[in-house]
XYZ file of C-alpha atoms in Angstrom:
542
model
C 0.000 0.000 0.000
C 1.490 3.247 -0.941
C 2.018 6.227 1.446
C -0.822 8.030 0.090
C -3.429 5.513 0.159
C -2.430 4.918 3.799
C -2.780 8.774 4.491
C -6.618 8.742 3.042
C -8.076 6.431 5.060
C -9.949 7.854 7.239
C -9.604 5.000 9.838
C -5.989 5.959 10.415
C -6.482 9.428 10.520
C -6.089 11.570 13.537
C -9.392 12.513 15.429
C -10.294 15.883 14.473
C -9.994 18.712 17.378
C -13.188 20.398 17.987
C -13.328 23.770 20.516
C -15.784 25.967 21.194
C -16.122 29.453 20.299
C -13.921 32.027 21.875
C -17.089 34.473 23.389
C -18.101 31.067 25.122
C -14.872 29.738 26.703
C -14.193 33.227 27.833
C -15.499 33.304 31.249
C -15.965 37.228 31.612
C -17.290 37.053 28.196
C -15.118 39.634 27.888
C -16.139 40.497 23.955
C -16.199 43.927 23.150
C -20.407 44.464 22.857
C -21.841 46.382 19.936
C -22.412 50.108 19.277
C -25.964 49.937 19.902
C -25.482 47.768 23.227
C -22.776 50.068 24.723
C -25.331 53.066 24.243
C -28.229 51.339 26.364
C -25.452 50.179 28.678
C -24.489 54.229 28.925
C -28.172 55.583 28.925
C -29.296 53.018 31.819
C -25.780 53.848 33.929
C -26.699 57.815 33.099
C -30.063 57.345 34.792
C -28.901 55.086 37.593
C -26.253 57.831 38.167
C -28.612 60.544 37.808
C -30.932 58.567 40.518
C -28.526 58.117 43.018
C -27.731 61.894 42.476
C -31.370 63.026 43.248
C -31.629 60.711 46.246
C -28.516 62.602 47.820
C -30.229 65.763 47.222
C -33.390 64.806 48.494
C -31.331 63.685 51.744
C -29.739 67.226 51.607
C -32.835 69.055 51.879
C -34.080 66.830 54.765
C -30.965 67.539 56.633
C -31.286 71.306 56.070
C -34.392 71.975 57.003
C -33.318 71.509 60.575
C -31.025 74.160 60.481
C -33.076 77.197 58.825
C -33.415 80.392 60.983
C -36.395 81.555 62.938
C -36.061 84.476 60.269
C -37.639 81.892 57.553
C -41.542 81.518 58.415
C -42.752 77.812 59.750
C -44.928 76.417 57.376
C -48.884 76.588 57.587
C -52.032 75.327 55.290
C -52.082 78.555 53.858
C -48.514 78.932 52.654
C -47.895 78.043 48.856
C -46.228 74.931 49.790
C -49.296 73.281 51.013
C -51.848 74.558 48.456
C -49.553 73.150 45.739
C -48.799 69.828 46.986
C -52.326 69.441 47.405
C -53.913 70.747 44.679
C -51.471 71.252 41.843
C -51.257 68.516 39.526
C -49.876 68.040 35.641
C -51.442 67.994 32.290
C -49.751 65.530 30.326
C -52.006 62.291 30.848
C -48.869 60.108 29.265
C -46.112 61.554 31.698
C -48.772 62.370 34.677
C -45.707 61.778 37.535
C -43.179 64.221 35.461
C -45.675 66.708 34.391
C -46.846 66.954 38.045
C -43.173 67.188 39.462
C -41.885 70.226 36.984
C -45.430 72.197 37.079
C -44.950 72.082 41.355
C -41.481 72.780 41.434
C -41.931 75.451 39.298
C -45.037 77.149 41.337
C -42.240 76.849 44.221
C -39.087 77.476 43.364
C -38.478 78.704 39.576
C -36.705 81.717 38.423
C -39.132 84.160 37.912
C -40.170 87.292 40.306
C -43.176 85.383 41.510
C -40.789 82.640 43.308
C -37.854 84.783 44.258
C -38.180 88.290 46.316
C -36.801 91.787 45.633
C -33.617 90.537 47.120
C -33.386 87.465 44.670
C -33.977 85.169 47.446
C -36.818 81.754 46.976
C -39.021 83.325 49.647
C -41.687 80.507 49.458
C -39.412 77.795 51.406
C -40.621 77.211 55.000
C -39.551 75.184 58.134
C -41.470 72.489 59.487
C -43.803 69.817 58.995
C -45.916 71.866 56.611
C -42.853 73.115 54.994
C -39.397 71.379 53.273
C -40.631 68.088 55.270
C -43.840 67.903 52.911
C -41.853 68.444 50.495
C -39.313 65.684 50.953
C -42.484 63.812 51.685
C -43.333 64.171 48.489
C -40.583 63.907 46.456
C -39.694 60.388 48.371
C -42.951 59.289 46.751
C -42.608 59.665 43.214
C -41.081 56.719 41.464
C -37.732 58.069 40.067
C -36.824 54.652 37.986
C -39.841 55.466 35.574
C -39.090 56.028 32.072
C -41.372 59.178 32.077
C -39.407 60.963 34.367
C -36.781 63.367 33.084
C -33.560 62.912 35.867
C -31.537 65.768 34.384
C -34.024 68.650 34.780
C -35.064 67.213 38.424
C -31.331 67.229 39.449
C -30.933 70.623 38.168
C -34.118 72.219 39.670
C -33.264 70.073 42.963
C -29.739 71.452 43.277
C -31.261 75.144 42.927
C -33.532 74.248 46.142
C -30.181 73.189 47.939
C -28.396 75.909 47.494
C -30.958 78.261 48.460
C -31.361 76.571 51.975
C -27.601 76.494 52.246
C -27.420 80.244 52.071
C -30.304 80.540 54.242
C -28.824 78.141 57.003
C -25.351 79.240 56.789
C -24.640 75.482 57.152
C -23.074 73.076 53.586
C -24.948 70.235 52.774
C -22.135 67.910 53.999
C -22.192 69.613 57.665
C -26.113 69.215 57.771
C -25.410 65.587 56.649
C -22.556 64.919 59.826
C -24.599 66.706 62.431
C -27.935 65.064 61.301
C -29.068 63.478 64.376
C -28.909 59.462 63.906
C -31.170 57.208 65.980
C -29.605 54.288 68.035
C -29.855 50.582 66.947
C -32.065 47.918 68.187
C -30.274 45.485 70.342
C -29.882 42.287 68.465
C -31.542 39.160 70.249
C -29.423 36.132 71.084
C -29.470 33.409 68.507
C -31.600 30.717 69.314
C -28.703 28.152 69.762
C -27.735 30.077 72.439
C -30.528 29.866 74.924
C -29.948 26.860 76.935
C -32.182 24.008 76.809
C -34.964 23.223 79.140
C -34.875 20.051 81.509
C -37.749 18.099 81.272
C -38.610 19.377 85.261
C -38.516 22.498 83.850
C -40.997 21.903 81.162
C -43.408 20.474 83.554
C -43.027 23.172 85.524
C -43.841 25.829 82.304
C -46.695 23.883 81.649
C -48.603 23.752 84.995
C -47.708 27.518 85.172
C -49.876 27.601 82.063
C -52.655 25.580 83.087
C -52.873 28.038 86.106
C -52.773 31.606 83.878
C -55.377 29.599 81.610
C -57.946 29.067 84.812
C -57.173 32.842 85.605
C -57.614 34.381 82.363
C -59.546 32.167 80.751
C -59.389 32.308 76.386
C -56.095 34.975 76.393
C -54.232 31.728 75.231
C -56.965 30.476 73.099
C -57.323 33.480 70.562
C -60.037 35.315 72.548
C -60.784 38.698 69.879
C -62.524 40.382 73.356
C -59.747 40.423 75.199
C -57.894 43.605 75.140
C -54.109 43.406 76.867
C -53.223 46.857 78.975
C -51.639 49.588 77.787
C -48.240 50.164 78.368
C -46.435 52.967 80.121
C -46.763 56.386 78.246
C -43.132 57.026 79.398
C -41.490 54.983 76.900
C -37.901 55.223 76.113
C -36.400 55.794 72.709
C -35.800 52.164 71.761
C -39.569 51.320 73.094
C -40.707 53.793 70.560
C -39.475 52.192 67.572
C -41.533 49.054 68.601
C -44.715 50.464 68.218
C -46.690 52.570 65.608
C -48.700 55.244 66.488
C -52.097 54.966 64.945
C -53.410 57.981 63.037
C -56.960 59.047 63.468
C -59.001 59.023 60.292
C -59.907 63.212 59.626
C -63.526 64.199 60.979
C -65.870 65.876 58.480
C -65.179 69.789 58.204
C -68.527 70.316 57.953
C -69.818 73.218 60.509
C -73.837 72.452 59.773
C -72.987 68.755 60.094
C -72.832 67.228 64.258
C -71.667 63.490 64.717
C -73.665 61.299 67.376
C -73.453 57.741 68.213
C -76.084 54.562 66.982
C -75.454 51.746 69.485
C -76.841 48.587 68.029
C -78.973 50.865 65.810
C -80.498 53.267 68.633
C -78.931 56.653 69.019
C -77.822 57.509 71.931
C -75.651 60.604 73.319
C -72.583 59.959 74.017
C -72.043 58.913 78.120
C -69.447 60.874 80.002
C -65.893 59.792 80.638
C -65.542 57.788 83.514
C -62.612 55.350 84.605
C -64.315 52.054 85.539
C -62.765 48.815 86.662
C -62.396 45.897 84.490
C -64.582 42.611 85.117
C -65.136 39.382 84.394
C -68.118 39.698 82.934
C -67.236 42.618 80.400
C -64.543 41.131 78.719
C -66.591 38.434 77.826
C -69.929 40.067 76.696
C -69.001 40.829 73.016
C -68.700 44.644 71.680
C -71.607 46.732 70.884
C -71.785 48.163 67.401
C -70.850 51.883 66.880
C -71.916 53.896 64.256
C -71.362 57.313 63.873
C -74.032 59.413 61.426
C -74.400 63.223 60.059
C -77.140 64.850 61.429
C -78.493 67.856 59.610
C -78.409 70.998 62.348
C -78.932 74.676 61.770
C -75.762 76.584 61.676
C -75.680 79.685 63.219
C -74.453 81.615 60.194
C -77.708 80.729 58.445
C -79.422 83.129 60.918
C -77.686 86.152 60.549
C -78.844 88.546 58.091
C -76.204 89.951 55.632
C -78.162 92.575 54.422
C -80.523 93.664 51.916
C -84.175 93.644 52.306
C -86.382 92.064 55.282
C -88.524 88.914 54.138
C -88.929 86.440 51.452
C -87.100 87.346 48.382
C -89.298 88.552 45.363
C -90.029 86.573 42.222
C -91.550 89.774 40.304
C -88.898 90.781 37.899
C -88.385 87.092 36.492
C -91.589 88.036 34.784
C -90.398 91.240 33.207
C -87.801 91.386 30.370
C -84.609 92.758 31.607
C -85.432 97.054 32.189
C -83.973 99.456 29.750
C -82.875 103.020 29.936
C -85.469 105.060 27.961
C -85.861 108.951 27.846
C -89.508 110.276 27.885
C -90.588 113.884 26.281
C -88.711 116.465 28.255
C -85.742 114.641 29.159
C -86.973 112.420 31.372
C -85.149 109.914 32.040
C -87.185 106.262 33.090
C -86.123 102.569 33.435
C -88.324 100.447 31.266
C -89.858 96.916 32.641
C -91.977 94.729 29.776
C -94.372 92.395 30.592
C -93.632 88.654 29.079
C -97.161 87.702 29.471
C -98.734 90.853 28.261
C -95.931 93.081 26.814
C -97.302 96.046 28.730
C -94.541 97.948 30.033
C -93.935 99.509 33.475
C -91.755 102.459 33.820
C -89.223 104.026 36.784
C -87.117 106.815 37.502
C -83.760 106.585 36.362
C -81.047 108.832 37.965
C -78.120 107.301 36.053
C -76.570 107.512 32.810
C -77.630 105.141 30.137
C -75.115 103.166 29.422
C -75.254 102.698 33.277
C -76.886 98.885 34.448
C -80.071 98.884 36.749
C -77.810 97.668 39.723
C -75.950 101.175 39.628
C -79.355 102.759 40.971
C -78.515 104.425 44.139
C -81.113 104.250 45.724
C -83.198 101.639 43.888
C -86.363 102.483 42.946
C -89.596 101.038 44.559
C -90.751 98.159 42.122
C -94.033 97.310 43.685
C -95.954 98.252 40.516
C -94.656 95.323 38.896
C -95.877 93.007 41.675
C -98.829 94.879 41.661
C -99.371 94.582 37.476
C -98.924 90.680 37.969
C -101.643 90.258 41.192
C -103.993 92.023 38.520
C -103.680 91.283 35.148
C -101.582 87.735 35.953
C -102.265 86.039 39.097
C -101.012 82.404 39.290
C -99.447 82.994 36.139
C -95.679 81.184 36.753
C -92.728 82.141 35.228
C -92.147 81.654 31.751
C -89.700 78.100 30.946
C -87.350 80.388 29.311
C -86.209 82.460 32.434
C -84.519 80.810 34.932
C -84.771 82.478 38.526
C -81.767 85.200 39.109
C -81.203 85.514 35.636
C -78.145 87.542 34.734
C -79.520 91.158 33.708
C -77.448 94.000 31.778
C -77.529 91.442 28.543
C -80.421 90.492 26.491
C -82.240 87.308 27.342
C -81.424 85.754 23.762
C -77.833 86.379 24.080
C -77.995 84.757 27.187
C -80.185 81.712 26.008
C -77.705 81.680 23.029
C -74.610 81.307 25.236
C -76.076 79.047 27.642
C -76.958 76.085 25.127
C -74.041 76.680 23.682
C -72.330 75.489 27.524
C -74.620 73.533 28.884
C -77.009 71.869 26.420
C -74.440 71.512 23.129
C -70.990 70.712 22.958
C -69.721 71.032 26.854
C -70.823 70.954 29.652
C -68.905 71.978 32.734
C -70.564 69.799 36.101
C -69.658 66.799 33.835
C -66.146 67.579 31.485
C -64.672 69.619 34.265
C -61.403 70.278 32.778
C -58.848 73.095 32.029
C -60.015 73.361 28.514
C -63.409 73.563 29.329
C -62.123 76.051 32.117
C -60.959 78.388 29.413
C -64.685 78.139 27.443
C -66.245 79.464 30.630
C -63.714 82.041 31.098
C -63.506 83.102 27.806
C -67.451 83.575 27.896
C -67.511 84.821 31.359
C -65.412 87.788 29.046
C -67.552 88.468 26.476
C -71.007 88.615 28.506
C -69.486 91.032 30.991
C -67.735 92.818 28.443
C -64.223 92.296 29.935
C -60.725 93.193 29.043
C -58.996 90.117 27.581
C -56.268 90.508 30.230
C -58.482 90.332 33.276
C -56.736 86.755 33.743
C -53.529 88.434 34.044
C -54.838 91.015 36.606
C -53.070 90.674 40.921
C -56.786 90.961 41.776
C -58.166 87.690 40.025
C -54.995 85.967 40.859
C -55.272 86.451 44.599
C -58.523 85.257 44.392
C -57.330 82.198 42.705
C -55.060 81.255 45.013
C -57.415 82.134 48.288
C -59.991 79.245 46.721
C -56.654 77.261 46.243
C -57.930 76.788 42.486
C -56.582 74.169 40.804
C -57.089 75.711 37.204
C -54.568 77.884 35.625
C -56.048 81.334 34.583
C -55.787 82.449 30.668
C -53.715 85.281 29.294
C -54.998 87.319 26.713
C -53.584 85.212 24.058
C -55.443 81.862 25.238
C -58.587 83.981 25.463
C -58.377 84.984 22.127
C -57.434 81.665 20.889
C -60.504 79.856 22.563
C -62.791 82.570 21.488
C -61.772 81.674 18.019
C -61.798 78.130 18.589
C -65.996 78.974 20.337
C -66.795 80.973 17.228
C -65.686 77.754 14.898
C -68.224 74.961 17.127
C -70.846 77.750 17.569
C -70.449 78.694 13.397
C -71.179 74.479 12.871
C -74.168 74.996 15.076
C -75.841 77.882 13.329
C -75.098 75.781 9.967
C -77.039 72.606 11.148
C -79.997 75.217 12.452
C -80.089 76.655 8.812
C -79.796 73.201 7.305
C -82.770 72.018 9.376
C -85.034 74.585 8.270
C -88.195 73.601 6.683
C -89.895 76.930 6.486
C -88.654 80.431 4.612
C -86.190 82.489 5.861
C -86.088 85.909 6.339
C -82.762 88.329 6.588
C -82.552 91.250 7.730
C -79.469 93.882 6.888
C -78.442 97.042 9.438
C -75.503 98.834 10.092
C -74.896 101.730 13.384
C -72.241 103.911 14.628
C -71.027 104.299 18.197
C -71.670 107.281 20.230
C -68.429 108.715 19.483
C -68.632 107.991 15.838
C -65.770 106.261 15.844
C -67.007 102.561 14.570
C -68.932 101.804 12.414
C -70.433 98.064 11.467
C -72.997 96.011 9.717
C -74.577 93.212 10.823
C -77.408 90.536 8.722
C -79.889 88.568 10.928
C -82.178 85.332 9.978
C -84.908 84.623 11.519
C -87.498 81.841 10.647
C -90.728 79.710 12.398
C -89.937 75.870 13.814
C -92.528 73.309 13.250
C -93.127 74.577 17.285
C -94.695 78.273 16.014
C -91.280 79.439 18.078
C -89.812 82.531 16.605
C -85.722 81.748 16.050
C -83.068 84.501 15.367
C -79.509 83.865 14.438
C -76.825 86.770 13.373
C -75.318 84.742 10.635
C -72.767 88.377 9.664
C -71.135 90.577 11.607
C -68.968 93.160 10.019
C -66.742 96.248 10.850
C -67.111 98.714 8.144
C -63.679 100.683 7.126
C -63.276 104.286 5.818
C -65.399 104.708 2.966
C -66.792 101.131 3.012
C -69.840 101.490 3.163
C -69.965 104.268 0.178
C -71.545 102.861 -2.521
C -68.634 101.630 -5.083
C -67.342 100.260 -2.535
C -70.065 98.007 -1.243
């Protein structure tokens, strides 16, 4: 057999070596990882980094709160701190935890002149339990390994809060941290191993002492729900305090016309006096009676005192009138003007004010007892027509008013149900235009003050957002007149004006439709409104 014959067969041939790949015999897999892997690896240690950072913060303002001055005022339920923590939440429904975090650090402590004083100085940060506490309180419960929350800007906005009660305690952050009280350890039990062993005299003994405490206190050992052990010693040392937790009482109802009272086993009964009575027998074993405690309707005091205005019942009369108007009568005199609904017979008054003036300026009012008079006549019984509702807001006409309120209520919002900032901003914005209001009232110390004494949670509009949801009214209330027209089964008719202001300054032009329902109810719409420019309404240029 020749050499090469002997060299292919694969009998004689030497076993072939077989290894594993390098990545597996490498036991710190020690593979350099991809591009891609190394960036999650550096984005996960960023946040983990970031975390740890915003715990040692959160630490820092805990320790430092202990050493701010008298000079800084302890925290209350009226301070800013409380109303926000309480009432301040975010917008965005997808990052609800981070939205709510930035929006209430920045009603705190931003950098803007409502935070920081003439002196530059956050002069919202308080002492106390109502103060930086509730705020470390707070920030220990948000969940700071959630992918919604942005690290970075907490750290930074964090840090600013540090630094601010460092220069108002005169003490660093690592000081507060090495004088920060620290509370002393439990003492560690023996092990079990070693507690020596009982002898078996001894365990006879144990158990007749048992069989004794059994005959004396009979069902302690047995799991006995009516026995109640005593209390211990109110004097309790530091250690003995961290073995028991102090139950907190459930807040009573704020309610001043509200009064609790007890219902034992279903009969109401007052409450018996405190008395210290010895312990039997008998009354461990008889089993608890049920406790209720119910609201009781009482009158409050505040209900009785009279805040002014009139004696007696308050009168219904004027819901049956159209809203007055200033009139002037041959000679220059000078009347308020009160039509009938039922009769359209209208009842006239003095009027000592100007007339763009409302019937509230009056000073003094006139007598109105005609118009109570008119109705015991002419309409007694007669109740008030569906399309008034008592206390009706005068000064505007009532169709304006019907107008607006379907609008709110009846068509595309309405506010006791959808009670959100959006629909905030419809109510505002129309709030504006019925009152004739300056865009900016939003904007104004006054309303803000007011805002933050009702501890509000809505944010109030500039002028821009009340232009911008004025616009955004006009578009839904624009579809609404459209349908109306659309559903129209009778003719139509339109009607074409234009007037001038007083002062001549404006001048505009306005086209109304009116038509019948299948109801014999008379509908108006303005379907144009236009301000006419120089020379506009000449007649090449119309």
């Amino acid at each position: 057999m020749s050499p090469q014959s002997a060299t292919a067969d694969p009998s004689k041939q030497a076993p072939r070596k077989r290894s594993a790949p390098k990545h597996l015999l490498d036991g710190s897999n020690g593979e350099a990882p991809s591009a891609a892997h190394q960036s999650i690896v550096n984005q996960t240690q960023a946040r983990l980094d970031a975390a740890g950072a915003i715990a040692i913060l959160i630490k820092a303002i805990e320790d430092l709160s202990a050493f701010l001055p008298p000079t800084v005022a302890e925290g209350t339920e009226e301070d800013e701190i409380h109303r926000v923590l309480t009432n301040i939440h975010g917008h965005d429904d997808e990052a609800m935890m981070d939205s709510t975090f930035n929006r209430r650090l920045d009603c705190l402590f931003k950098e803007d002149v409502k935070c920081r004083d003439a002196n530059g100085r956050l002069h919202l940060i308080r002492r106390g339990e109502l103060g930086m506490l509730m705020v470390v309180r707070y920030l220990r419960d948000i969940r700071w390994n959630a992918p919604e929350m942005n690290l970075e800007g907490a750290k930074a906005k964090l840090e600013r809060v540090v630094k601010e009660m460092e220069f108002l305690s005169g003490t660093t952050r690592a000081d507060a941290r090495k004088a920060a009280p620290r509370r002393k350890p439990k003492q560690k039990t023996k092990p079990a191993k070693d507690v020596p062993s009982l002898s078996p005299a001894d365990v006879a003994k144990e158990a007749r002492y048992d069989q004794l405490f059994d005959a004396i206190m009979p069902g302690v050992r047995n799991g006995n729900s009516n026995y109640r052990p005593k209390k211990p010693n109110a004097n309790l040392s530091e250690e003995e305090d961290d073995d028991f937790v102090d139950e907190e009482n459930e807040p009573t109802a704020s309610d001043p016309k509200k009064r609790k009272i007890f219902v034992v086993d279903g009969v109401p009964a007052v409450p018996p006096p405190k008395s210290k009575k010895p312990k039997t027998k008998s009354a461990l074993a008889a089993p608890p009676p049920t406790i209720e405690v119910i609201d009781v309707d009482v009158e409050s005091e505040d209900e009785n005192l009279r805040t002014g205005g009139k004696r007696g019942p308050k009168s219904e009369s004027r819901d049956h009138y159209w809203p007055p108007v200033a009139t002037t009568k041959t000679g220059g005199n000078k009347r308020w003007s009160f039509t009938c609904r039922h009769c359209k017979i209208a009842i006239t008054f003095k009027r000592t004010v100007g007339k763009t003036q409302l019937f509230g300026d009056q000073n003094p009012a006139p007598n109105l007892g005609n118009l109570s008079t008119h109705l015991k006549q002419q309409h007694d019984g007669v109740p008030v027509p569906s399309d008034v509702r008592p206390g009706e807001t005068r000064g505007i006409s009532a169709s304006s008013a019907k107008i607006m309120a379907d609008f709110l209520v009846d068509g595309k919002l309405n506010p006791a149900i959808n009670s959100t900032q959006k629909n905030f901003y419809k109510i505002f914005a129309a709030w504006i235009i019925e009152d004739d209001l300056a865009f900016t009232t939003g904007e104004t110390p006054g309303i803000e003050r007011l805002f933050a004494f009702m501890r509000a949670r809505f944010l109030l509009p500039s002028d821009t957002t009340v232009r911008n949801t004025l616009a955004s009214m006009f578009g839904e209330m624009y579809e609404v007149v459209k349908s109306d027209l659309a559903a129209v089964k009778s003719k139509i008719a339109v009607a074409t004006d234009t007037w001038t202001t007083r002062a001549m300054t404006w001048t505009f032009a306005g086209s109304i439709a009116s038509w019948i329902t299948s109801d014999w109810e008379l509908v108006e719409r303005v379907i144009d409104f236009h301000p006419i420019e120089d020379k506009e309404h000449e007649g090449q240029y119309a």
